[in-house]
Amino acid sequence: MIQAFGLTSNPRQELPPAVDDVSFEAPTGRVTALLGARASGKTTAVRLMLELQQGRGITHFRGRPLHRIPHPSQEVGVLLGEVQGHPSRTVRGQLRMLCAAAGVPVQRADEVLEVVGIVSLREQRLGTLSRGMDRRLGLACALLADPHTLVLDGPADGLSAREGKWLHGILRAHASLGGTVLFTTDDAKEAARTADRVVTLEAGRVIADQGVADFSRTRLRPRVAVRSPHAARLGVLLAKEARATQRSVEVVNEEGNRLSVYGSNCADIGETAFRHSILVHQLADEVGDAGPAVSVPARARTEEVREAEPIVLQSTVADASPVADTPLLAMEPSEETAAPSALAQAHAPSAQEPPQSMGTFVPLPADADLGGASSSASAPPSDEPGPPVSRTRSGPAPAPPPSPLPPPITIHPAPSPLRPLRYEVRRATGIATGYLTAAAVLVASAIVAVLLARTGHTSQAHLLAAWPQELPLPPAALGAGLLGAFAFGDEFRHPALAADRGTVPRRLGLLCAKLVVAAAIAVSLAFLVVASDAVLLHLVYGEELTKVPADWLSTSASWLALVVGCAWAGVLAAGVFRSTTAGLAAVLAVPVLVVPLVQKALEGPSVRTAAGLPSRLRDLALVHWPFGAERFLAAGLRMIAQPVGSALMLSLTALLCAYLLTVLRPRAR
């Protein structure tokens, strides 16, 4: 069950809030429609329910707010707008990546593809999907973790009648299995056909909360469309017979010899026309608009809704015109309206009071448990008039006075993937951008290596790495930095995590997974560059330039450290600045800006140096260094002592501190 209490959006400058004190329930095993015209507040209400927008109020999903649910995607499936993902990613790749994020087996992707009927499109790119297929994929993403509750914002927008019927059949099947379904729509006919309960919004307020039968009688009025060359005469005869038989029949003269007859049927109208020899060109049952909306208070009492008399509208009714926002007050009460929900009873004002807010909320501490639905609902009103009774806690200290405002809604970031390493591997390998970048790096390195070998003024280590002295970094390091920047920058542009939880989170688990995958890609790229350059140089110039140097171990360690450091700099910079361009700029800033500063700081005479540090460290150790570890330590120290190594270490330290600051600052707030 979904229980929304006092949802109120923040005011927009001088404009009223888009949603003002919206409270309703969506029962389990039922399909609930949130109906309203455009700009009525439907999407804002949904975003407030999902804690994607700041405001006030609280929403319980089976008795718990969303931020109290350990894994929200396994409880609530959400469809908001179009599917968020890279246009080049395949349908199956997108779902398999989200399987790792939701912590479900990868086979679930193929299962939901069969459920929504797009198995044949599993290898198609997201950017090539039609509107209907995008809606099906969005529904598959919502069903991926087999959630109990579905919250869909305009799921049938832009779909054909056949596709819309199929979509609502899926929603009905989910509700019949014991789930809860809430969807928004601006089509009253769609709500009447597919929902069990309809909550109507107008100007950000709930103006009706009805069962579908009451909704159909009070808002959608069945009518008979009649077209005849003698429409005026037929209308007079129908009205005369209705008065004679004391029936409530309304006849509205339309343009073009047409009539709209409410309260009758095709058989009675056809018999009347036959008896009076009137030619009829059209006679059809229709469900049309009830006419202009009747202005009622946004919080009118339930008893007034039941006791209202039928309203007869004499205005012209257009055939199949859009349905108005406010329901017409008509018909007698049904069993559902005669027995309002406990929420409506608790918040219904008395007959002597003017309409007020739906409820009173008590301020809670930050660590209070919001698991129960009663924590945000006010006490039921007393039957006898009198001053309000103050409730006190157990103990001498009195309870604080109740707050007239509902609790604030705080935007919570997206949860980290439950399987971050698997998620990151599928994210990085799911699109062709990384492969194209690696291919471009290999081609550029090969060309640079051949040109350097032709000049004959480059050492063998720089020759194999394709690193000329004129360039601040070799192509492999730049490519590794760019691939690292894709790890976050691409995600912020095309959010890969569930779209219902906002932007990509800055979590340490996700960061570690991205650093591990970026390091693996960088090491692979470094080996491929050296191997391809060596093979090409051997083919062009012979084996003289491909001999293994004596210090190959330390040189290889320095080479791998440089490439991995550039990749990590790209990852951290893209995570801090949320941009791939910023990640690549941070990589380029190391040799262009930081290295000159380090060189300037190291210039000048020095009284003492760190020469002999590895030997002194070995003397301090209780045991001898195994496997010649002092050589690796010496190589690492020599690499750090170089200007590029020192600048890279400083840049990584600064970026890591900035990233940790962005992670800890929201938690401190």
Short mmCIF file of C-alpha atoms in Angstrom, two decimals, residues 125-331:
data_model
loop_
_atom_site.label_atom_id
_atom_site.label_comp_id
_atom_site.label_asym_id
_atom_site.label_seq_id
_atom_site.Cartn_x
_atom_site.Cartn_y
_atom_site.Cartn_z
CA ARG A 125 20.60 0.38 -29.46
CA LEU A 126 18.70 2.59 -27.03
CA GLY A 127 18.99 5.57 -29.36
CA THR A 128 17.09 3.78 -32.12
CA LEU A 129 14.05 2.68 -30.11
CA SER A 130 10.61 4.01 -30.99
CA ARG A 131 8.31 5.58 -28.40
CA GLY A 132 6.40 2.37 -27.83
CA MET A 133 9.54 0.25 -27.49
CA ASP A 134 11.05 2.81 -25.11
CA ARG A 135 7.95 2.53 -22.91
CA ARG A 136 8.29 -1.25 -22.93
CA LEU A 137 11.95 -1.02 -21.98
CA GLY A 138 11.12 1.45 -19.20
CA LEU A 139 8.55 -1.00 -17.84
CA ALA A 140 11.15 -3.77 -18.05
CA CYS A 141 13.57 -1.65 -16.00
CA ALA A 142 10.84 -1.05 -13.41
CA LEU A 143 10.06 -4.79 -13.20
CA LEU A 144 13.70 -5.87 -13.13
CA ALA A 145 14.02 -6.36 -9.35
CA ASP A 146 10.48 -7.82 -9.06
CA PRO A 147 9.23 -4.93 -6.87
CA HIS A 148 6.00 -4.96 -4.90
CA THR A 149 5.01 -1.42 -5.93
CA LEU A 150 5.03 0.22 -9.35
CA VAL A 151 4.99 4.03 -9.68
CA LEU A 152 4.69 5.13 -13.30
CA ASP A 153 4.49 8.71 -14.54
CA GLY A 154 2.50 8.86 -17.78
CA PRO A 155 3.33 5.31 -18.93
CA ALA A 156 0.92 5.43 -21.88
CA ASP A 157 1.84 8.90 -23.15
CA GLY A 158 2.43 8.78 -26.90
CA LEU A 159 1.35 5.15 -27.27
CA SER A 160 -1.24 3.85 -29.68
CA ALA A 161 -4.51 2.41 -28.41
CA ARG A 162 -3.25 -1.14 -28.88
CA GLU A 163 0.03 -0.50 -27.07
CA GLY A 164 -1.78 1.33 -24.26
CA LYS A 165 -4.16 -1.60 -23.82
CA TRP A 166 -1.24 -3.99 -23.61
CA LEU A 167 0.55 -1.78 -21.07
CA HIS A 168 -2.45 -1.54 -18.79
CA GLY A 169 -2.91 -5.30 -19.06
CA ILE A 170 0.59 -5.73 -17.62
CA LEU A 171 -0.24 -3.34 -14.79
CA ARG A 172 -3.48 -5.18 -14.07
CA ALA A 173 -1.62 -8.51 -13.98
CA HIS A 174 0.92 -7.09 -11.51
CA ALA A 175 -1.88 -5.84 -9.23
CA SER A 176 -3.72 -9.17 -9.42
CA LEU A 177 -0.60 -10.90 -8.05
CA GLY A 178 -0.77 -8.75 -4.90
CA GLY A 179 1.24 -5.74 -5.99
CA THR A 180 0.42 -2.04 -5.81
CA VAL A 181 0.24 0.07 -8.97
CA LEU A 182 0.05 3.87 -9.20
CA PHE A 183 0.20 5.65 -12.55
CA THR A 184 -0.47 9.20 -13.68
CA THR A 185 -2.54 10.21 -16.67
CA ASP A 186 -4.37 13.21 -18.09
CA ASP A 187 -7.00 11.10 -19.87
CA ALA A 188 -10.10 10.48 -17.78
CA LYS A 189 -11.30 7.76 -20.14
CA GLU A 190 -8.04 5.89 -19.70
CA ALA A 191 -8.37 6.17 -15.91
CA ALA A 192 -11.96 4.89 -16.01
CA ARG A 193 -11.04 1.93 -18.20
CA THR A 194 -7.93 0.72 -16.38
CA ALA A 195 -7.96 1.87 -12.74
CA ASP A 196 -9.78 0.64 -9.67
CA ARG A 197 -9.49 3.98 -7.91
CA VAL A 198 -9.02 7.49 -9.31
CA VAL A 199 -7.43 10.39 -7.42
CA THR A 200 -8.10 13.67 -9.23
CA LEU A 201 -5.75 16.64 -8.94
CA GLU A 202 -6.46 20.22 -9.92
CA ALA A 203 -4.05 23.09 -9.34
CA GLY A 204 -1.94 20.88 -7.10
CA ARG A 205 -4.76 19.78 -4.78
CA VAL A 206 -6.83 16.65 -4.42
CA ILE A 207 -10.41 17.42 -5.42
CA ALA A 208 -11.71 13.85 -5.59
CA ASP A 209 -10.70 10.40 -4.37
CA GLN A 210 -13.21 7.91 -5.78
CA GLY A 211 -13.73 4.34 -6.81
CA VAL A 212 -13.88 3.82 -10.53
CA ALA A 213 -17.67 3.27 -10.48
CA ASP A 214 -18.33 6.56 -8.72
CA PHE A 215 -15.80 8.28 -10.91
CA SER A 216 -17.48 7.03 -14.07
CA ARG A 217 -20.92 8.17 -12.88
CA THR A 218 -19.88 11.58 -11.62
CA ARG A 219 -17.22 12.52 -14.14
CA LEU A 220 -17.83 10.48 -17.27
CA ARG A 221 -21.45 10.55 -18.39
CA PRO A 222 -22.59 7.96 -20.94
CA ARG A 223 -24.41 9.60 -23.82
CA VAL A 224 -26.02 8.75 -27.13
CA ALA A 225 -24.75 10.59 -30.20
CA VAL A 226 -27.57 11.26 -32.69
CA ARG A 227 -27.28 12.74 -36.17
CA SER A 228 -30.47 13.55 -38.06
CA PRO A 229 -31.70 16.19 -40.54
CA HIS A 230 -34.60 16.75 -38.12
CA ALA A 231 -32.47 16.97 -34.98
CA ALA A 232 -34.37 19.89 -33.45
CA ARG A 233 -37.73 18.15 -33.77
CA LEU A 234 -36.34 14.89 -32.40
CA GLY A 235 -34.86 16.72 -29.42
CA VAL A 236 -38.22 18.28 -28.56
CA LEU A 237 -39.94 14.89 -28.77
CA LEU A 238 -37.34 13.23 -26.56
CA ALA A 239 -37.66 15.95 -23.93
CA LYS A 240 -41.49 15.71 -24.04
CA GLU A 241 -41.45 11.92 -23.56
CA ALA A 242 -38.92 12.22 -20.72
CA ARG A 243 -41.23 14.65 -18.87
CA ALA A 244 -44.22 12.41 -19.49
CA THR A 245 -42.45 9.35 -18.07
CA GLN A 246 -40.68 11.38 -15.32
CA ARG A 247 -37.21 10.35 -16.42
CA SER A 248 -34.03 12.44 -16.06
CA VAL A 249 -33.01 12.92 -19.70
CA GLU A 250 -30.88 15.79 -20.91
CA VAL A 251 -30.84 16.74 -24.59
CA VAL A 252 -28.08 19.03 -25.85
CA ASN A 253 -28.30 20.46 -29.38
CA GLU A 254 -24.97 20.22 -31.15
CA GLU A 255 -23.92 21.92 -34.37
CA GLY A 256 -24.43 20.18 -37.67
CA ASN A 257 -27.83 18.52 -36.97
CA ARG A 258 -26.44 16.55 -34.06
CA LEU A 259 -27.78 15.77 -30.60
CA SER A 260 -26.13 14.53 -27.43
CA VAL A 261 -28.64 12.72 -25.25
CA TYR A 262 -27.72 11.97 -21.63
CA GLY A 263 -29.71 9.53 -19.51
CA SER A 264 -31.18 7.50 -22.37
CA ASN A 265 -30.12 4.69 -24.71
CA CYS A 266 -30.09 3.88 -28.41
CA ALA A 267 -33.18 1.66 -28.23
CA ASP A 268 -35.48 4.29 -26.69
CA ILE A 269 -34.25 7.03 -29.04
CA GLY A 270 -34.60 4.77 -32.08
CA GLU A 271 -38.17 3.81 -31.14
CA THR A 272 -39.10 7.47 -30.67
CA ALA A 273 -37.68 8.36 -34.10
CA PHE A 274 -39.47 5.43 -35.71
CA ARG A 275 -42.84 6.30 -34.21
CA HIS A 276 -42.62 9.87 -35.52
CA SER A 277 -41.08 8.93 -38.90
CA ILE A 278 -37.83 10.83 -38.32
CA LEU A 279 -34.82 9.90 -40.42
CA VAL A 280 -31.72 9.08 -38.34
CA HIS A 281 -28.24 9.04 -39.87
CA GLN A 282 -26.28 8.15 -36.72
CA LEU A 283 -27.22 6.51 -33.43
CA ALA A 284 -24.32 5.41 -31.22
CA ASP A 285 -23.47 5.04 -27.55
CA GLU A 286 -20.48 7.14 -26.48
CA VAL A 287 -18.64 8.08 -23.32
CA GLY A 288 -18.08 11.79 -23.65
CA ASP A 289 -17.11 14.82 -21.66
CA ALA A 290 -19.33 16.00 -18.83
CA GLY A 291 -18.91 19.60 -19.84
CA PRO A 292 -17.23 22.48 -18.03
CA ALA A 293 -15.92 21.75 -14.57
CA VAL A 294 -17.92 22.87 -11.56
CA SER A 295 -15.92 24.98 -9.17
CA VAL A 296 -15.83 23.37 -5.73
CA PRO A 297 -13.56 23.97 -2.73
CA ALA A 298 -10.36 21.98 -2.88
CA ARG A 299 -11.09 20.41 0.50
CA ALA A 300 -14.87 20.08 0.42
CA ARG A 301 -16.29 17.73 3.02
CA THR A 302 -17.07 14.16 2.08
CA GLU A 303 -20.63 14.58 3.33
CA GLU A 304 -21.18 17.54 1.00
CA VAL A 305 -19.98 15.48 -1.95
CA ARG A 306 -22.49 12.76 -1.15
CA GLU A 307 -25.41 15.09 -0.56
CA ALA A 308 -24.86 17.26 -3.65
CA GLU A 309 -27.68 17.27 -6.20
CA PRO A 310 -27.08 16.27 -9.81
CA ILE A 311 -25.82 19.19 -11.84
CA VAL A 312 -27.40 19.73 -15.27
CA LEU A 313 -25.18 21.51 -17.75
CA GLN A 314 -26.89 23.25 -20.67
CA SER A 315 -23.70 24.14 -22.45
CA THR A 316 -22.58 22.77 -25.76
CA VAL A 317 -20.68 19.50 -25.47
CA ALA A 318 -18.08 18.75 -28.11
CA ASP A 319 -17.85 15.23 -29.36
CA ALA A 320 -14.99 13.34 -27.68
CA SER A 321 -13.50 16.51 -26.20
CA PRO A 322 -10.83 16.33 -23.50
CA VAL A 323 -12.13 15.68 -20.03
CA ALA A 324 -12.16 18.58 -17.61
CA ASP A 325 -10.20 18.56 -14.38
CA THR A 326 -12.89 18.79 -11.68
CA PRO A 327 -15.37 15.94 -11.22
CA LEU A 328 -19.07 16.73 -11.39
CA LEU A 329 -20.92 16.23 -8.15
CA ALA A 330 -23.76 13.91 -8.93
CA MET A 331 -25.41 10.58 -8.21
#
